[in-house]
PDB file of C-alpha atoms in Angstrom:
ATOM      1  CA  UNK A   1      74.819-115.580  85.117  1.00  0.00           C
ATOM      2  CA  UNK A   2      72.348-117.673  87.088  1.00  0.00           C
ATOM      3  CA  UNK A   3      70.083-114.657  87.398  1.00  0.00           C
ATOM      4  CA  UNK A   4      70.152-114.047  83.639  1.00  0.00           C
ATOM      5  CA  UNK A   5      69.449-117.738  82.988  1.00  0.00           C
ATOM      6  CA  UNK A   6      66.570-117.696  85.432  1.00  0.00           C
ATOM      7  CA  UNK A   7      65.058-114.622  83.772  1.00  0.00           C
ATOM      8  CA  UNK A   8      65.388-116.323  80.376  1.00  0.00           C
ATOM      9  CA  UNK A   9      63.651-119.434  81.695  1.00  0.00           C
ATOM     10  CA  UNK A  10      60.850-117.327  83.137  1.00  0.00           C
ATOM     11  CA  UNK A  11      60.457-115.458  79.834  1.00  0.00           C
ATOM     12  CA  UNK A  12      60.334-118.649  77.766  1.00  0.00           C
ATOM     13  CA  UNK A  13      57.976-120.322  80.204  1.00  0.00           C
ATOM     14  CA  UNK A  14      55.676-117.314  80.129  1.00  0.00           C
ATOM     15  CA  UNK A  15      55.721-117.294  76.330  1.00  0.00           C
ATOM     16  CA  UNK A  16      54.822-120.974  76.149  1.00  0.00           C
ATOM     17  CA  UNK A  17      52.228-120.987  78.899  1.00  0.00           C
ATOM     18  CA  UNK A  18      48.685-121.530  77.607  1.00  0.00           C
ATOM     19  CA  UNK A  19      50.108-121.397  74.084  1.00  0.00           C
ATOM     20  CA  UNK A  20      47.897-123.207  71.584  1.00  0.00           C
ATOM     21  CA  UNK A  21      49.395-121.502  68.540  1.00  0.00           C
ATOM     22  CA  UNK A  22      50.559-124.701  66.908  1.00  0.00           C
ATOM     23  CA  UNK A  23      53.433-125.315  64.537  1.00  0.00           C
ATOM     24  CA  UNK A  24      50.953-126.616  61.938  1.00  0.00           C
ATOM     25  CA  UNK A  25      48.985-123.372  61.970  1.00  0.00           C
ATOM     26  CA  UNK A  26      52.175-121.374  61.459  1.00  0.00           C
ATOM     27  CA  UNK A  27      53.075-123.535  58.475  1.00  0.00           C
ATOM     28  CA  UNK A  28      49.648-122.982  56.928  1.00  0.00           C
ATOM     29  CA  UNK A  29      49.855-119.210  57.343  1.00  0.00           C
ATOM     30  CA  UNK A  30      53.401-119.185  55.993  1.00  0.00           C
ATOM     31  CA  UNK A  31      52.279-121.194  52.951  1.00  0.00           C
ATOM     32  CA  UNK A  32      49.459-118.755  52.209  1.00  0.00           C
ATOM     33  CA  UNK A  33      51.903-115.839  52.294  1.00  0.00           C
ATOM     34  CA  UNK A  34      54.259-117.680  49.921  1.00  0.00           C
ATOM     35  CA  UNK A  35      51.436-118.482  47.496  1.00  0.00           C
ATOM     36  CA  UNK A  36      50.262-114.863  47.377  1.00  0.00           C
ATOM     37  CA  UNK A  37      53.806-113.753  46.631  1.00  0.00           C
ATOM     38  CA  UNK A  38      54.240-116.414  43.946  1.00  0.00           C
ATOM     39  CA  UNK A  39      50.868-115.624  42.357  1.00  0.00           C
ATOM     40  CA  UNK A  40      51.376-111.880  42.412  1.00  0.00           C
ATOM     41  CA  UNK A  41      50.268-111.591  38.785  1.00  0.00           C
ATOM     42  CA  UNK A  42      46.714-112.521  39.780  1.00  0.00           C
ATOM     43  CA  UNK A  43      46.295-109.030  41.317  1.00  0.00           C
ATOM     44  CA  UNK A  44      48.856-106.282  40.943  1.00  0.00           C
ATOM     45  CA  UNK A  45      50.185-105.224  44.312  1.00  0.00           C
ATOM     46  CA  UNK A  46      48.334-107.692  46.501  1.00  0.00           C
ATOM     47  CA  UNK A  47      51.570-109.381  47.532  1.00  0.00           C
ATOM     48  CA  UNK A  48      52.772-106.161  49.177  1.00  0.00           C
ATOM     49  CA  UNK A  49      49.569-105.574  51.168  1.00  0.00           C
ATOM     50  CA  UNK A  50      50.135-106.640  54.764  1.00  0.00           C
ATOM     51  CA  UNK A  51      48.458-109.957  55.623  1.00  0.00           C
ATOM     52  CA  UNK A  52      47.371-109.115  59.165  1.00  0.00           C
ATOM     53  CA  UNK A  53      45.828-112.181  60.798  1.00  0.00           C
ATOM     54  CA  UNK A  54      44.042-112.918  64.051  1.00  0.00           C
ATOM     55  CA  UNK A  55      44.139-116.680  64.561  1.00  0.00           C
ATOM     56  CA  UNK A  56      41.326-117.739  66.876  1.00  0.00           C
ATOM     57  CA  UNK A  57      41.946-120.951  68.831  1.00  0.00           C
ATOM     58  CA  UNK A  58      39.829-122.610  71.497  1.00  0.00           C
ATOM     59  CA  UNK A  59      41.116-120.376  74.280  1.00  0.00           C
ATOM     60  CA  UNK A  60      43.266-117.628  72.768  1.00  0.00           C
ATOM     61  CA  UNK A  61      43.707-115.272  69.850  1.00  0.00           C
ATOM     62  CA  UNK A  62      47.081-114.741  68.193  1.00  0.00           C
ATOM     63  CA  UNK A  63      47.888-111.611  66.248  1.00  0.00           C
ATOM     64  CA  UNK A  64      50.308-112.011  63.313  1.00  0.00           C
ATOM     65  CA  UNK A  65      51.717-109.370  60.930  1.00  0.00           C
ATOM     66  CA  UNK A  66      49.822-106.624  62.701  1.00  0.00           C
ATOM     67  CA  UNK A  67      51.341-103.164  62.982  1.00  0.00           C
ATOM     68  CA  UNK A  68      49.057-101.717  65.688  1.00  0.00           C
ATOM     69  CA  UNK A  69      48.127-104.256  68.369  1.00  0.00           C
ATOM     70  CA  UNK A  70      45.847-102.928  71.085  1.00  0.00           C
ATOM     71  CA  UNK A  71      46.911-102.947  74.768  1.00  0.00           C
ATOM     72  CA  UNK A  72      44.840-106.065  75.508  1.00  0.00           C
ATOM     73  CA  UNK A  73      47.326-108.064  73.440  1.00  0.00           C
ATOM     74  CA  UNK A  74      50.495-109.283  75.113  1.00  0.00           C
ATOM     75  CA  UNK A  75      53.700-109.672  73.131  1.00  0.00           C
ATOM     76  CA  UNK A  76      54.901-113.249  73.540  1.00  0.00           C
ATOM     77  CA  UNK A  77      57.727-113.772  71.031  1.00  0.00           C
ATOM     78  CA  UNK A  78      59.113-113.164  67.568  1.00  0.00           C
ATOM     79  CA  UNK A  79      58.304-116.154  65.392  1.00  0.00           C
ATOM     80  CA  UNK A  80      60.944-117.133  62.852  1.00  0.00           C
ATOM     81  CA  UNK A  81      58.565-119.216  60.716  1.00  0.00           C
ATOM     82  CA  UNK A  82      56.213-116.291  60.234  1.00  0.00           C
ATOM     83  CA  UNK A  83      58.898-113.587  60.502  1.00  0.00           C
ATOM     84  CA  UNK A  84      56.514-111.685  62.748  1.00  0.00           C
ATOM     85  CA  UNK A  85      55.999-110.586  66.301  1.00  0.00           C
ATOM     86  CA  UNK A  86      53.263-112.671  67.898  1.00  0.00           C
ATOM     87  CA  UNK A  87      50.744-111.159  70.303  1.00  0.00           C
ATOM     88  CA  UNK A  88      48.171-113.014  72.372  1.00  0.00           C
ATOM     89  CA  UNK A  89      44.973-112.337  74.259  1.00  0.00           C
ATOM     90  CA  UNK A  90      42.148-114.529  75.610  1.00  0.00           C
ATOM     91  CA  UNK A  91      39.615-115.453  72.952  1.00  0.00           C
ATOM     92  CA  UNK A  92      37.053-112.764  72.067  1.00  0.00           C
ATOM     93  CA  UNK A  93      35.687-113.850  68.681  1.00  0.00           C
ATOM     94  CA  UNK A  94      33.883-117.028  67.687  1.00  0.00           C
ATOM     95  CA  UNK A  95      36.334-119.826  67.038  1.00  0.00           C
ATOM     96  CA  UNK A  96      34.740-120.789  63.702  1.00  0.00           C
ATOM     97  CA  UNK A  97      34.932-117.295  62.212  1.00  0.00           C
ATOM     98  CA  UNK A  98      36.162-116.714  58.651  1.00  0.00           C
ATOM     99  CA  UNK A  99      36.029-112.988  57.979  1.00  0.00           C
ATOM    100  CA  UNK A 100      38.009-109.833  57.286  1.00  0.00           C
ATOM    101  CA  UNK A 101      37.189-106.538  58.990  1.00  0.00           C
ATOM    102  CA  UNK A 102      38.896-103.855  61.148  1.00  0.00           C
ATOM    103  CA  UNK A 103      38.999-106.245  64.082  1.00  0.00           C
ATOM    104  CA  UNK A 104      42.017-104.770  65.873  1.00  0.00           C
ATOM    105  CA  UNK A 105      42.692-101.050  66.141  1.00  0.00           C
ATOM    106  CA  UNK A 106      40.975-100.193  62.873  1.00  0.00           C
ATOM    107  CA  UNK A 107      43.344-102.330  60.789  1.00  0.00           C
ATOM    108  CA  UNK A 108      41.829-104.680  58.207  1.00  0.00           C
ATOM    109  CA  UNK A 109      42.477-108.065  59.785  1.00  0.00           C
ATOM    110  CA  UNK A 110      41.693-111.633  58.750  1.00  0.00           C
ATOM    111  CA  UNK A 111      39.924-113.262  61.707  1.00  0.00           C
ATOM    112  CA  UNK A 112      40.081-116.999  61.207  1.00  0.00           C
ATOM    113  CA  UNK A 113      39.527-120.085  63.297  1.00  0.00           C
ATOM    114  CA  UNK A 114      41.703-123.178  63.093  1.00  0.00           C
ATOM    115  CA  UNK A 115      41.057-125.774  60.366  1.00  0.00           C
ATOM    116  CA  UNK A 116      39.405-128.074  62.914  1.00  0.00           C
ATOM    117  CA  UNK A 117      37.057-125.368  64.163  1.00  0.00           C
ATOM    118  CA  UNK A 118      36.169-124.170  60.657  1.00  0.00           C
ATOM    119  CA  UNK A 119      35.793-127.699  59.293  1.00  0.00           C
ATOM    120  CA  UNK A 120      38.494-127.250  56.644  1.00  0.00           C
ATOM    121  CA  UNK A 121      41.517-129.264  55.614  1.00  0.00           C
ATOM    122  CA  UNK A 122      44.860-127.503  55.240  1.00  0.00           C
ATOM    123  CA  UNK A 123      44.529-126.637  51.556  1.00  0.00           C
ATOM    124  CA  UNK A 124      40.954-125.431  51.914  1.00  0.00           C
ATOM    125  CA  UNK A 125      42.012-123.323  54.890  1.00  0.00           C
ATOM    126  CA  UNK A 126      44.972-121.788  53.053  1.00  0.00           C
ATOM    127  CA  UNK A 127      42.815-120.945  50.031  1.00  0.00           C
ATOM    128  CA  UNK A 128      40.236-119.277  52.282  1.00  0.00           C
ATOM    129  CA  UNK A 129      43.006-117.288  53.929  1.00  0.00           C
ATOM    130  CA  UNK A 130      44.061-116.101  50.453  1.00  0.00           C
ATOM    131  CA  UNK A 131      40.422-115.286  49.631  1.00  0.00           C
ATOM    132  CA  UNK A 132      40.266-113.163  52.774  1.00  0.00           C
ATOM    133  CA  UNK A 133      43.551-111.474  51.905  1.00  0.00           C
ATOM    134  CA  UNK A 134      41.982-110.350  48.645  1.00  0.00           C
ATOM    135  CA  UNK A 135      39.354-108.619  50.778  1.00  0.00           C
ATOM    136  CA  UNK A 136      42.205-106.775  52.497  1.00  0.00           C
ATOM    137  CA  UNK A 137      43.283-105.516  49.079  1.00  0.00           C
ATOM    138  CA  UNK A 138      39.717-104.355  48.406  1.00  0.00           C
ATOM    139  CA  UNK A 139      39.259-102.689  51.778  1.00  0.00           C
ATOM    140  CA  UNK A 140      42.570-100.829  51.608  1.00  0.00           C
ATOM    141  CA  UNK A 141      41.735 -99.259  48.245  1.00  0.00           C
ATOM    142  CA  UNK A 142      41.564 -95.502  48.684  1.00  0.00           C
ATOM    143  CA  UNK A 143      38.126 -95.345  47.083  1.00  0.00           C
ATOM    144  CA  UNK A 144      36.523 -98.272  48.893  1.00  0.00           C
ATOM    145  CA  UNK A 145      34.960 -96.602  51.935  1.00  0.00           C
ATOM    146  CA  UNK A 146      33.650 -93.598  50.025  1.00  0.00           C
ATOM    147  CA  UNK A 147      32.362 -95.921  47.313  1.00  0.00           C
ATOM    148  CA  UNK A 148      30.486 -98.073  49.810  1.00  0.00           C
ATOM    149  CA  UNK A 149      29.000 -94.967  51.419  1.00  0.00           C
ATOM    150  CA  UNK A 150      27.851 -93.747  48.012  1.00  0.00           C
ATOM    151  CA  UNK A 151      25.780 -96.912  47.566  1.00  0.00           C
ATOM    152  CA  UNK A 152      23.645 -95.665  50.476  1.00  0.00           C
ATOM    153  CA  UNK A 153      22.535 -99.161  51.488  1.00  0.00           C
ATOM    154  CA  UNK A 154      23.466 -99.187  55.175  1.00  0.00           C
ATOM    155  CA  UNK A 155      20.472 -97.295  56.531  1.00  0.00           C
ATOM    156  CA  UNK A 156      20.978 -96.850  60.275  1.00  0.00           C
ATOM    157  CA  UNK A 157      23.505 -99.690  60.496  1.00  0.00           C
ATOM    158  CA  UNK A 158      26.942 -98.423  61.525  1.00  0.00           C
ATOM    159  CA  UNK A 159      28.470-101.876  62.016  1.00  0.00           C
ATOM    160  CA  UNK A 160      28.682-103.065  58.390  1.00  0.00           C
ATOM    161  CA  UNK A 161      26.356-105.994  59.106  1.00  0.00           C
ATOM    162  CA  UNK A 162      24.045-104.752  56.332  1.00  0.00           C
ATOM    163  CA  UNK A 163      26.482-106.399  53.922  1.00  0.00           C
ATOM    164  CA  UNK A 164      25.286-109.748  55.286  1.00  0.00           C
ATOM    165  CA  UNK A 165      21.738-108.921  56.333  1.00  0.00           C
ATOM    166  CA  UNK A 166      20.423-106.669  53.562  1.00  0.00           C
ATOM    167  CA  UNK A 167      16.821-107.642  52.760  1.00  0.00           C
ATOM    168  CA  UNK A 168      17.342-108.743  49.178  1.00  0.00           C
ATOM    169  CA  UNK A 169      14.232-110.322  47.581  1.00  0.00           C
ATOM    170  CA  UNK A 170      15.682-113.833  47.576  1.00  0.00           C
ATOM    171  CA  UNK A 171      12.236-115.402  47.994  1.00  0.00           C
ATOM    172  CA  UNK A 172      10.598-113.664  45.043  1.00  0.00           C
ATOM    173  CA  UNK A 173       9.893-116.560  42.689  1.00  0.00           C
ATOM    174  CA  UNK A 174      10.078-114.481  39.503  1.00  0.00           C
ATOM    175  CA  UNK A 175      13.473-113.074  40.509  1.00  0.00           C
ATOM    176  CA  UNK A 176      14.695-116.511  41.607  1.00  0.00           C
ATOM    177  CA  UNK A 177      13.627-118.070  38.299  1.00  0.00           C
ATOM    178  CA  UNK A 178      15.390-115.360  36.309  1.00  0.00           C
ATOM    179  CA  UNK A 179      18.514-115.725  38.439  1.00  0.00           C
ATOM    180  CA  UNK A 180      18.631-119.413  37.468  1.00  0.00           C
ATOM    181  CA  UNK A 181      18.468-118.455  33.781  1.00  0.00           C
ATOM    182  CA  UNK A 182      21.187-115.877  34.351  1.00  0.00           C
ATOM    183  CA  UNK A 183      23.680-118.123  36.083  1.00  0.00           C
ATOM    184  CA  UNK A 184      23.147-120.969  33.637  1.00  0.00           C
ATOM    185  CA  UNK A 185      23.763-118.535  30.786  1.00  0.00           C
ATOM    186  CA  UNK A 186      26.969-117.394  32.505  1.00  0.00           C
ATOM    187  CA  UNK A 187      28.069-120.996  33.013  1.00  0.00           C
ATOM    188  CA  UNK A 188      27.382-121.904  29.382  1.00  0.00           C
ATOM    189  CA  UNK A 189      29.328-118.898  28.107  1.00  0.00           C
ATOM    190  CA  UNK A 190      32.277-119.797  30.347  1.00  0.00           C
ATOM    191  CA  UNK A 191      32.253-123.376  29.098  1.00  0.00           C
ATOM    192  CA  UNK A 192      32.557-122.101  25.515  1.00  0.00           C
ATOM    193  CA  UNK A 193      35.390-119.651  26.056  1.00  0.00           C
ATOM    194  CA  UNK A 194      37.775-119.586  23.081  1.00  0.00           C
ATOM    195  CA  UNK A 195      35.237-121.155  20.725  1.00  0.00           C
ATOM    196  CA  UNK A 196      33.316-119.739  17.767  1.00  0.00           C
ATOM    197  CA  UNK A 197      30.121-119.945  19.842  1.00  0.00           C
ATOM    198  CA  UNK A 198      31.360-117.688  22.636  1.00  0.00           C
ATOM    199  CA  UNK A 199      30.245-114.312  21.270  1.00  0.00           C
ATOM    200  CA  UNK A 200      26.693-115.546  20.751  1.00  0.00           C
ATOM    201  CA  UNK A 201      26.565-117.137  24.201  1.00  0.00           C
ATOM    202  CA  UNK A 202      28.039-114.059  25.839  1.00  0.00           C
ATOM    203  CA  UNK A 203      25.342-111.889  24.233  1.00  0.00           C
ATOM    204  CA  UNK A 204      22.737-114.380  25.492  1.00  0.00           C
ATOM    205  CA  UNK A 205      24.164-114.024  28.977  1.00  0.00           C
ATOM    206  CA  UNK A 206      24.049-110.199  28.733  1.00  0.00           C
ATOM    207  CA  UNK A 207      20.410-110.429  27.666  1.00  0.00           C
ATOM    208  CA  UNK A 208      19.547-112.576  30.711  1.00  0.00           C
ATOM    209  CA  UNK A 209      21.448-110.155  32.924  1.00  0.00           C
ATOM    210  CA  UNK A 210      19.496-107.211  31.536  1.00  0.00           C
ATOM    211  CA  UNK A 211      16.261-109.050  32.264  1.00  0.00           C
ATOM    212  CA  UNK A 212      17.402-109.814  35.824  1.00  0.00           C
ATOM    213  CA  UNK A 213      18.240-106.146  36.311  1.00  0.00           C
ATOM    214  CA  UNK A 214      14.774-105.099  35.150  1.00  0.00           C
ATOM    215  CA  UNK A 215      13.171-107.151  37.932  1.00  0.00           C
ATOM    216  CA  UNK A 216      15.128-105.480  40.749  1.00  0.00           C
ATOM    217  CA  UNK A 217      14.563-102.211  42.527  1.00  0.00           C
ATOM    218  CA  UNK A 218      17.504 -99.833  42.303  1.00  0.00           C
ATOM    219  CA  UNK A 219      18.821-100.529  45.815  1.00  0.00           C
ATOM    220  CA  UNK A 220      18.416-104.281  45.348  1.00  0.00           C
ATOM    221  CA  UNK A 221      20.438-104.097  42.160  1.00  0.00           C
ATOM    222  CA  UNK A 222      23.129-102.041  43.885  1.00  0.00           C
ATOM    223  CA  UNK A 223      23.360-104.679  46.609  1.00  0.00           C
ATOM    224  CA  UNK A 224      23.519-107.504  44.064  1.00  0.00           C
ATOM    225  CA  UNK A 225      26.255-105.682  42.138  1.00  0.00           C
ATOM    226  CA  UNK A 226      28.203-104.931  45.307  1.00  0.00           C
ATOM    227  CA  UNK A 227      28.163-108.607  46.321  1.00  0.00           C
ATOM    228  CA  UNK A 228      29.242-109.712  42.850  1.00  0.00           C
ATOM    229  CA  UNK A 229      32.102-107.189  42.942  1.00  0.00           C
ATOM    230  CA  UNK A 230      33.260-107.982  46.465  1.00  0.00           C
ATOM    231  CA  UNK A 231      32.526-111.646  47.170  1.00  0.00           C
ATOM    232  CA  UNK A 232      32.154-113.006  43.669  1.00  0.00           C
ATOM    233  CA  UNK A 233      35.493-111.659  42.514  1.00  0.00           C
ATOM    234  CA  UNK A 234      37.107-112.986  45.704  1.00  0.00           C
ATOM    235  CA  UNK A 235      35.819-116.430  44.677  1.00  0.00           C
ATOM    236  CA  UNK A 236      37.112-115.816  41.141  1.00  0.00           C
ATOM    237  CA  UNK A 237      40.480-115.085  42.755  1.00  0.00           C
ATOM    238  CA  UNK A 238      40.434-118.558  44.329  1.00  0.00           C
ATOM    239  CA  UNK A 239      40.053-120.030  40.831  1.00  0.00           C
ATOM    240  CA  UNK A 240      42.952-117.995  39.442  1.00  0.00           C
ATOM    241  CA  UNK A 241      45.213-118.820  42.380  1.00  0.00           C
ATOM    242  CA  UNK A 242      44.408-122.519  41.977  1.00  0.00           C
ATOM    243  CA  UNK A 243      45.374-122.283  38.309  1.00  0.00           C
ATOM    244  CA  UNK A 244      48.625-120.571  39.292  1.00  0.00           C
ATOM    245  CA  UNK A 245      49.436-123.284  41.847  1.00  0.00           C
ATOM    246  CA  UNK A 246      48.768-126.042  39.319  1.00  0.00           C
ATOM    247  CA  UNK A 247      50.914-124.337  36.717  1.00  0.00           C
ATOM    248  CA  UNK A 248      54.219-123.724  38.456  1.00  0.00           C
ATOM    249  CA  UNK A 249      54.064-123.602  42.245  1.00  0.00           C
ATOM    250  CA  UNK A 250      55.974-125.974  44.502  1.00  0.00           C
ATOM    251  CA  UNK A 251      54.560-126.367  47.997  1.00  0.00           C
ATOM    252  CA  UNK A 252      57.058-126.222  50.848  1.00  0.00           C
ATOM    253  CA  UNK A 253      58.136-129.522  52.340  1.00  0.00           C
ATOM    254  CA  UNK A 254      56.790-128.451  55.723  1.00  0.00           C
ATOM    255  CA  UNK A 255      53.348-127.935  54.205  1.00  0.00           C
ATOM    256  CA  UNK A 256      53.305-131.184  52.248  1.00  0.00           C
ATOM    257  CA  UNK A 257      54.251-133.017  55.440  1.00  0.00           C
ATOM    258  CA  UNK A 258      51.079-131.916  57.206  1.00  0.00           C
ATOM    259  CA  UNK A 259      48.975-134.996  57.857  1.00  0.00           C
ATOM    260  CA  UNK A 260      45.928-133.844  55.843  1.00  0.00           C
ATOM    261  CA  UNK A 261      47.804-132.744  52.710  1.00  0.00           C
ATOM    262  CA  UNK A 262      47.640-135.267  49.869  1.00  0.00           C
ATOM    263  CA  UNK A 263      49.164-133.810  46.727  1.00  0.00           C
ATOM    264  CA  UNK A 264      48.127-136.842  44.702  1.00  0.00           C
ATOM    265  CA  UNK A 265      44.464-135.764  44.719  1.00  0.00           C
ATOM    266  CA  UNK A 266      42.818-133.196  42.459  1.00  0.00           C
ATOM    267  CA  UNK A 267      42.005-130.450  44.959  1.00  0.00           C
ATOM    268  CA  UNK A 268      43.210-127.490  42.888  1.00  0.00           C
ATOM    269  CA  UNK A 269      41.867-128.775  39.588  1.00  0.00           C
ATOM    270  CA  UNK A 270      38.446-129.178  41.214  1.00  0.00           C
ATOM    271  CA  UNK A 271      38.089-125.542  42.288  1.00  0.00           C
ATOM    272  CA  UNK A 272      36.720-124.402  38.927  1.00  0.00           C
ATOM    273  CA  UNK A 273      34.420-127.413  38.330  1.00  0.00           C
ATOM    274  CA  UNK A 274      33.035-126.881  41.832  1.00  0.00           C
ATOM    275  CA  UNK A 275      31.765-123.448  40.804  1.00  0.00           C
ATOM    276  CA  UNK A 276      30.161-124.984  37.721  1.00  0.00           C
ATOM    277  CA  UNK A 277      28.379-127.555  39.877  1.00  0.00           C
ATOM    278  CA  UNK A 278      27.176-124.826  42.209  1.00  0.00           C
ATOM    279  CA  UNK A 279      25.802-122.933  39.212  1.00  0.00           C
ATOM    280  CA  UNK A 280      23.644-125.970  38.483  1.00  0.00           C
ATOM    281  CA  UNK A 281      22.612-126.681  42.061  1.00  0.00           C
ATOM    282  CA  UNK A 282      22.149-123.367  43.826  1.00  0.00           C
ATOM    283  CA  UNK A 283      18.764-121.753  44.236  1.00  0.00           C
ATOM    284  CA  UNK A 284      18.423-118.075  45.106  1.00  0.00           C
ATOM    285  CA  UNK A 285      15.610-118.620  47.597  1.00  0.00           C
ATOM    286  CA  UNK A 286      17.501-121.247  49.589  1.00  0.00           C
ATOM    287  CA  UNK A 287      21.187-120.394  49.048  1.00  0.00           C
ATOM    288  CA  UNK A 288      20.614-116.641  49.125  1.00  0.00           C
ATOM    289  CA  UNK A 289      23.807-114.545  49.270  1.00  0.00           C
ATOM    290  CA  UNK A 290      26.037-117.555  48.516  1.00  0.00           C
ATOM    291  CA  UNK A 291      24.688-117.481  44.963  1.00  0.00           C
ATOM    292  CA  UNK A 292      26.493-114.205  44.341  1.00  0.00           C
ATOM    293  CA  UNK A 293      29.858-115.801  45.104  1.00  0.00           C
ATOM    294  CA  UNK A 294      29.250-118.349  42.374  1.00  0.00           C
ATOM    295  CA  UNK A 295      27.921-115.978  39.736  1.00  0.00           C
ATOM    296  CA  UNK A 296      30.659-113.457  40.481  1.00  0.00           C
ATOM    297  CA  UNK A 297      33.368-116.058  39.985  1.00  0.00           C
ATOM    298  CA  UNK A 298      31.981-116.830  36.520  1.00  0.00           C
ATOM    299  CA  UNK A 299      31.590-113.147  35.688  1.00  0.00           C
ATOM    300  CA  UNK A 300      35.264-112.614  36.492  1.00  0.00           C
ATOM    301  CA  UNK A 301      36.164-115.316  33.981  1.00  0.00           C
ATOM    302  CA  UNK A 302      33.905-113.700  31.387  1.00  0.00           C
ATOM    303  CA  UNK A 303      35.579-110.351  32.016  1.00  0.00           C
ATOM    304  CA  UNK A 304      38.951-112.007  31.372  1.00  0.00           C
ATOM    305  CA  UNK A 305      37.669-113.118  27.990  1.00  0.00           C
ATOM    306  CA  UNK A 306      36.084-109.900  26.738  1.00  0.00           C
ATOM    307  CA  UNK A 307      38.387-107.340  28.358  1.00  0.00           C
ATOM    308  CA  UNK A 308      41.770-108.690  29.518  1.00  0.00           C
ATOM    309  CA  UNK A 309      42.572-105.288  31.059  1.00  0.00           C
ATOM    310  CA  UNK A 310      39.467-105.119  33.246  1.00  0.00           C
ATOM    311  CA  UNK A 311      41.445-105.318  36.489  1.00  0.00           C
ATOM    312  CA  UNK A 312      42.849-101.879  35.701  1.00  0.00           C
ATOM    313  CA  UNK A 313      39.301-100.581  36.171  1.00  0.00           C
ATOM    314  CA  UNK A 314      38.430-102.691  39.199  1.00  0.00           C
ATOM    315  CA  UNK A 315      39.391-100.176  41.892  1.00  0.00           C
ATOM    316  CA  UNK A 316      38.467 -97.026  39.982  1.00  0.00           C
ATOM    317  CA  UNK A 317      35.048 -98.122  38.686  1.00  0.00           C
ATOM    318  CA  UNK A 318      33.734-100.074  41.628  1.00  0.00           C
ATOM    319  CA  UNK A 319      30.762-102.328  42.241  1.00  0.00           C
ATOM    320  CA  UNK A 320      29.251-102.695  38.770  1.00  0.00           C
ATOM    321  CA  UNK A 321      31.054-105.448  36.932  1.00  0.00           C
ATOM    322  CA  UNK A 322      29.148-104.887  33.685  1.00  0.00           C
ATOM    323  CA  UNK A 323      31.327-101.788  33.212  1.00  0.00           C
ATOM    324  CA  UNK A 324      34.299-104.084  32.671  1.00  0.00           C
ATOM    325  CA  UNK A 325      32.651-105.832  29.738  1.00  0.00           C
ATOM    326  CA  UNK A 326      32.895-102.804  27.485  1.00  0.00           C
TER     327      UNK A 326
END
């Protein structure tokens, strides 16, 4: 009996040694999973896609909900809060990372630093985690990889970094000026949804979009469209999830008890107005790729208005959101 007890003590001690996977981080991850399940109507099927996560702390990385950990990860325990085996290895990735890619054994994995290291509060961090989970839904679509290859934008890059580093003509003043007209037209049309003025304003927006397209080379337009489809619609998803939470979601007591969660403020109701402010403030030459997040979020809302079934096309007609307006 003493031998069994000693082995148990050794096992527990080993599991807890150098363990900076905090209770608070588990609660945040658990809350994100619950929100995705509650808001399953935002995207059909995204609540059944595995939310594989690599939590990056100061010293370690913790693998959660992952079906194929690599040998460099050590199993440490089954966590009842997360209902998942937890694996650990010394830190490899940057501790302020917020990204989704095949980080572990080819599996699409959310690699995310702690709220402190990513400069986020708990609700911002959870919403970003949900944003990244939407990328998992995108990446696991059967047509995604072949579709990306068909864009033929990678050149010699085999790492996928072209998605971030593509040489889009952000600094072209004519293109930048037209982008400003485009996003303001999109914002105006969104502000007049469900009014008699919407059809006119939507046509005005389409006209500005056509002009923007005429200024771009074919590959530049493909890159712009790809970013709108991938990152812009992920930002749109944040808006829709925030609406869902405001409408009928009850946060868990464990989450509301976190020290930086104040449910009396207007965090969720500010998500949409924040995109409107960014539409006013962003400049293509200075904000570069971030502009596509903002425009894409507004284009998703416009698609809702003119074609409520557009999400049925999203994974079969990829990368060119104007197809969903018809």
